[in-house]
Tab-separated table of C-alpha atoms in Angstrom:
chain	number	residue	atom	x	y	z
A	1	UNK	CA	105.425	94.071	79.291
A	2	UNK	CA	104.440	96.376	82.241
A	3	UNK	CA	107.287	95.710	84.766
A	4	UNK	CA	105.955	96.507	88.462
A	5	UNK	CA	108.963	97.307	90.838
A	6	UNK	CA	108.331	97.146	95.031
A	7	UNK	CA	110.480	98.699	97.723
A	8	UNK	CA	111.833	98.118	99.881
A	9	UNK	CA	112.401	94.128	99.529
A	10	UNK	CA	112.147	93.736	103.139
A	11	UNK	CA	110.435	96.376	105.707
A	12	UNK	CA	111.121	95.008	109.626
A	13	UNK	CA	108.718	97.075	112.392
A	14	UNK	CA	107.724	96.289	115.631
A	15	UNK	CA	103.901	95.215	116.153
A	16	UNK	CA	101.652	98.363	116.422
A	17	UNK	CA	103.627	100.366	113.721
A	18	UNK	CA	103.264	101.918	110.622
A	19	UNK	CA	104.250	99.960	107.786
A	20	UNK	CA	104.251	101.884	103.983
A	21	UNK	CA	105.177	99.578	100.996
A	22	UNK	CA	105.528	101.362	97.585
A	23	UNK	CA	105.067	100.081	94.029
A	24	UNK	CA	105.943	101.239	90.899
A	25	UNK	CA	104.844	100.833	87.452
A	26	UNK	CA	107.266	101.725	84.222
A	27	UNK	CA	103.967	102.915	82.749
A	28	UNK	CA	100.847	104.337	83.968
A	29	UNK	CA	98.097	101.668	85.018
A	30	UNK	CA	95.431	103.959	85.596
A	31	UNK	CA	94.011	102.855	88.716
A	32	UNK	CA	94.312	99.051	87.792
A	33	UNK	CA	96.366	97.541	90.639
A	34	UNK	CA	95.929	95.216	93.206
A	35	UNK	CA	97.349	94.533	96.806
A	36	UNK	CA	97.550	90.986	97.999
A	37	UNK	CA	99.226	89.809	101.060
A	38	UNK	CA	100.649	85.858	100.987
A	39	UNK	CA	102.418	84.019	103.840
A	40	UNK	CA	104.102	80.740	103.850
A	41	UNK	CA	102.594	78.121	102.235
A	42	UNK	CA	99.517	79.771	101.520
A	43	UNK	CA	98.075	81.361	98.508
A	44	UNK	CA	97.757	85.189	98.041
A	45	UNK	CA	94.745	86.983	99.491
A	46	UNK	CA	93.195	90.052	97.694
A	47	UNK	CA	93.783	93.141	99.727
A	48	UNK	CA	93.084	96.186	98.000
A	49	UNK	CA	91.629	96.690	94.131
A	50	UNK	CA	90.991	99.553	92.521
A	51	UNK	CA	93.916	100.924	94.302
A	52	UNK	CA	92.407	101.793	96.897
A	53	UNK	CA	89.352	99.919	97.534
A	54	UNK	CA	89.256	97.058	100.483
A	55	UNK	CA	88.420	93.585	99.543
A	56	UNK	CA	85.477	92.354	101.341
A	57	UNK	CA	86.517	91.533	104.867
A	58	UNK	CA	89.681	93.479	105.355
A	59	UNK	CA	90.489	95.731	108.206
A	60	UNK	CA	90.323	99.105	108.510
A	61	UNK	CA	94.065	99.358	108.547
A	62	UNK	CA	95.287	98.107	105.310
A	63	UNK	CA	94.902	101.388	102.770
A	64	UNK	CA	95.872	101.791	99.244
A	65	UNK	CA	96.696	104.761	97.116
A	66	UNK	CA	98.339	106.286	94.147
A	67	UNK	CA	97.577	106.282	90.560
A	68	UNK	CA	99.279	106.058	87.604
A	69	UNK	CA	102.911	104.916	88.070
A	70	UNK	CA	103.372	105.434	91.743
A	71	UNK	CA	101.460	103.489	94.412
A	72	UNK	CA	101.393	103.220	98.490
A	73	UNK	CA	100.521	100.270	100.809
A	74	UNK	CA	99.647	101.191	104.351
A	75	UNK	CA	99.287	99.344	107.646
A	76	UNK	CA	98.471	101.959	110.231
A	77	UNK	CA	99.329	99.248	113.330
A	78	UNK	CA	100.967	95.929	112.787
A	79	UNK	CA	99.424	93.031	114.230
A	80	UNK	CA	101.075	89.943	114.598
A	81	UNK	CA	99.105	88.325	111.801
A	82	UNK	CA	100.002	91.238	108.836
A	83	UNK	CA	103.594	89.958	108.841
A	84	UNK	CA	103.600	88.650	105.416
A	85	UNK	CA	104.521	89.094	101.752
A	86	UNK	CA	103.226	92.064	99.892
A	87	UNK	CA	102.518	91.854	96.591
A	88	UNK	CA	100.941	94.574	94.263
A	89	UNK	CA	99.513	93.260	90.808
A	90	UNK	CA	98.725	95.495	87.431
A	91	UNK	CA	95.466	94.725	85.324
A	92	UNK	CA	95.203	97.507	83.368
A	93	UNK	CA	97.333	95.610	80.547
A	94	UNK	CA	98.213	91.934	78.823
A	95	UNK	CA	100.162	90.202	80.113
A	96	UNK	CA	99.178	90.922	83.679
A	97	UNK	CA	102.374	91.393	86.243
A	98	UNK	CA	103.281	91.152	89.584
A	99	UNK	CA	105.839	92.908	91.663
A	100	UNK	CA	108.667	91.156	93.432
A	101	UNK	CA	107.504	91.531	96.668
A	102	UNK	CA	108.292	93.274	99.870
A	103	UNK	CA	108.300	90.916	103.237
A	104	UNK	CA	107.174	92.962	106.171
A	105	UNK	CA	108.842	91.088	109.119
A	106	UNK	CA	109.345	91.899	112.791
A	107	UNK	CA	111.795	93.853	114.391
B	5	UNK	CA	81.157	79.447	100.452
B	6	UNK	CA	83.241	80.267	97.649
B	7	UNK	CA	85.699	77.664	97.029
B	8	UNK	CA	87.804	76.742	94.300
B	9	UNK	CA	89.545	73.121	94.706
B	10	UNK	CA	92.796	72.437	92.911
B	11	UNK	CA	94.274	68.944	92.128
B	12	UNK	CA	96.952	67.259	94.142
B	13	UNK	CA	101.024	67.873	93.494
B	14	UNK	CA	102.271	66.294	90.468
B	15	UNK	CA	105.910	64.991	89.429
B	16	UNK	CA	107.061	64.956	85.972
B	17	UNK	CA	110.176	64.224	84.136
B	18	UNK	CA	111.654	66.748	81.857
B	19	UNK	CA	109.744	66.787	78.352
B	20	UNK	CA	106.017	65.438	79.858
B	21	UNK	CA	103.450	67.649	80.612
B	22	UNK	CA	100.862	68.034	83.336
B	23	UNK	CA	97.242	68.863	83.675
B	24	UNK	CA	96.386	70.513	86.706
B	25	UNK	CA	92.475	70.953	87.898
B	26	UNK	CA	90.559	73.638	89.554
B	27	UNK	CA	86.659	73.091	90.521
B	28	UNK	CA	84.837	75.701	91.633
B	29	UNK	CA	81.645	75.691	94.351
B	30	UNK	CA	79.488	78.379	95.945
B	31	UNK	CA	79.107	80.363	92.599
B	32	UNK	CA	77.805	80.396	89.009
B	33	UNK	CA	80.952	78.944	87.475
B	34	UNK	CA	79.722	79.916	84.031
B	35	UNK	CA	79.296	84.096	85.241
B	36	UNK	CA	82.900	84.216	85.988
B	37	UNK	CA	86.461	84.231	84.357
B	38	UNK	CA	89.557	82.237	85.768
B	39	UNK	CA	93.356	82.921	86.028
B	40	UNK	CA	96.179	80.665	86.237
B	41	UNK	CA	99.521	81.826	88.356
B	42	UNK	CA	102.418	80.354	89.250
B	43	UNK	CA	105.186	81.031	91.851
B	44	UNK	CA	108.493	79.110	91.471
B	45	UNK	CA	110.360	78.884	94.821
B	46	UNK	CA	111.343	82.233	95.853
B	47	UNK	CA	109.880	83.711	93.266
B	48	UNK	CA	107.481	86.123	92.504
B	49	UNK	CA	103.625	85.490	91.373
B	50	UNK	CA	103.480	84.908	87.834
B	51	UNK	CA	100.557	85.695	85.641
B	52	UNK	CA	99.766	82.594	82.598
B	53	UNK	CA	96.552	82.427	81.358
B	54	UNK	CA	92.775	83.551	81.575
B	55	UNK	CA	89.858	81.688	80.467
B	56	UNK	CA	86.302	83.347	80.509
B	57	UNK	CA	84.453	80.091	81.842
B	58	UNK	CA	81.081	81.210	80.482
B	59	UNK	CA	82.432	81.399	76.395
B	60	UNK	CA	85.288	79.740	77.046
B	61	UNK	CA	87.287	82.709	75.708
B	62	UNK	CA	91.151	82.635	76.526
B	63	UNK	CA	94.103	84.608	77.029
B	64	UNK	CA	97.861	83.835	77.403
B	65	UNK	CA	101.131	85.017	78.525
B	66	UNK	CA	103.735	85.366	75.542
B	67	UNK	CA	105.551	83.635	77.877
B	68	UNK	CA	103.628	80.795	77.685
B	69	UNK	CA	102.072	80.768	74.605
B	70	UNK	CA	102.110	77.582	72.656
B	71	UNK	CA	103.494	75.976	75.735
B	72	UNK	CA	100.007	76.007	77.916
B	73	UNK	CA	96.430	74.852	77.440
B	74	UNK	CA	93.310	76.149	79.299
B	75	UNK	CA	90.287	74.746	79.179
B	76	UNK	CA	87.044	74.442	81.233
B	77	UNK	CA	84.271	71.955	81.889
B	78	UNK	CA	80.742	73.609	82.647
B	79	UNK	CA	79.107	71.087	83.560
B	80	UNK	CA	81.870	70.042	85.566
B	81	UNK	CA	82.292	73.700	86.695
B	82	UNK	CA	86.578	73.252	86.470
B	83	UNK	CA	88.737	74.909	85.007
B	84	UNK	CA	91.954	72.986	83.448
B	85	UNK	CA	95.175	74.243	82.990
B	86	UNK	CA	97.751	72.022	80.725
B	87	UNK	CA	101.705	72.871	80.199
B	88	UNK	CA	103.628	70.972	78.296
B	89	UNK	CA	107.284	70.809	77.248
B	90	UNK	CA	108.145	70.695	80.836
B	91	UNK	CA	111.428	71.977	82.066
B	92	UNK	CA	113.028	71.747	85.907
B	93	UNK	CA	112.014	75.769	85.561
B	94	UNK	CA	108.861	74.800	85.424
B	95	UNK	CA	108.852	73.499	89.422
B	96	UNK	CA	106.520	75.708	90.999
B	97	UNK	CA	102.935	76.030	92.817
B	98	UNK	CA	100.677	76.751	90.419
B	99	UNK	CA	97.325	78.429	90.804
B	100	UNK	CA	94.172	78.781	89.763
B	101	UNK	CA	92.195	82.255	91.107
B	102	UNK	CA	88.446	84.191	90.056
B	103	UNK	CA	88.088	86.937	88.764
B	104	UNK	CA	86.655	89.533	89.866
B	105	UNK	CA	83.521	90.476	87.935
B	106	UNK	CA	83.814	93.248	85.023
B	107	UNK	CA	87.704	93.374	86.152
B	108	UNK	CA	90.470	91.454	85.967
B	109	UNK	CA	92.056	91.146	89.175
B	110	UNK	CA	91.810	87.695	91.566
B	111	UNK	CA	89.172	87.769	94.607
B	112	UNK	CA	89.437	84.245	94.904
B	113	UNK	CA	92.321	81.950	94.957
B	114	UNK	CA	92.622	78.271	95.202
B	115	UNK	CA	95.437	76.281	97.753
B	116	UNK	CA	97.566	75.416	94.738
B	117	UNK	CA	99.107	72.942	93.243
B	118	UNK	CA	102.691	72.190	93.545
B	119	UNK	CA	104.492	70.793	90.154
B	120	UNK	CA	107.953	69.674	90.343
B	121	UNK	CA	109.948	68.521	86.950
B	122	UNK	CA	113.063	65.996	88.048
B	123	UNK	CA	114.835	63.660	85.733
């Protein structure tokens, strides 16, 4: 099973900053992955396929990239509403897997 | 708009099992594929099962394999999602989501559906 590892668990920055959240895979994915951003009680929203490709409706600020085994979330300026959970998603192989998470909260 | 509707929570001693819902609206149920996911509490998202709604082709976890059922109704256009066995591990909100066409990743995701197994 492809295990997908995130850091760091928990990222705190102040609204209009920079956020980067990484993601690893223990083998290559290609560019199969997935960026999905859930907060409380709701369910996950696609953010970024393809690695690197918006979903339809997201802002200009999320970005994806990477390939392979090593992958980068980025949020060029925090707004209140992207403090969240972060997850990033393989689908290059069965069984499809999910990273732990990173929380972006506020400092 | 694109909507998929998931049954309400469910409680269930140890042993039972549950069958959870998903109907779908504001697409061609039959042109797409569904996943199911689950997130314990404090967990992380976890991947079960696909069904392709059109052939009714499936797909499990090893995880989950001879534990879980999925099934679809096209005429219904819902998706069904069956584990049995049930364990207190097995509290969690579980999920149905699209996917994305040609791929395999979720564009659309359903509220949930929260399970909880208590003696």
């Amino acid at each position: 099973e492809m295990v997908m590892t995130q850091s760091p668990a928990t990222l705190s920055v102040s609204p209009g900053e920079r956020a980067t959240l990484s993601c690893r895979a223990s083998q290559s994915v290609s560019s199969n992955l997935a960026w999905y951003q859930q907060k409380p009680g709701q369910a996950p929203r696609l953010l970024i396929f393809g690695a690197s490709t918006r979903a339809t409706g997201i802002p200009a600020r999320f970005s994806g990239s990477g390939s392979g085994t090593e992958f980068t979330l980025t949020i060029s300026s925090l707004q209140s509403e992207d403090f969240a959970v972060y997850y990033c998603q393989q689908y290059n192989n069965w069984p499809l897997t999910f990273g732990q998470g990173t929380k972006v909260e506020i400092k | 708009q694109v909507q998929l509707v998931q049954s309400g929570a469910e409680v269930r001693k140890p042993g039972a099992s549950v069958k959870v819902s998903c109907k779908a609206s504001g697409f061609t149920f039959t042109s797409y594929a569904m996943h199911w996911v689950r997130q314990a509490p404090g967990q992380r998202l976890e991947w079960m099962a696909w069904i392709n709604a059109g052939n009714g082709n499936t797909k499990y976890s090893p995880k989950f394999q001879g534990r879980v059922t999925i099934t679809r109704d096209t005429s219904a256009s819902t998706a069904y999602m069956e584990l049995s066995g049930l364990r207190s591990e097995d509290t969690a909100v579980y999920y149905c989501a699209r996917v994305a066409p040609r791929n395999y990743y979720m564009d659309v995701w359903g509220k949930g559906t929260t399970v909880t197994v208590s003696s």
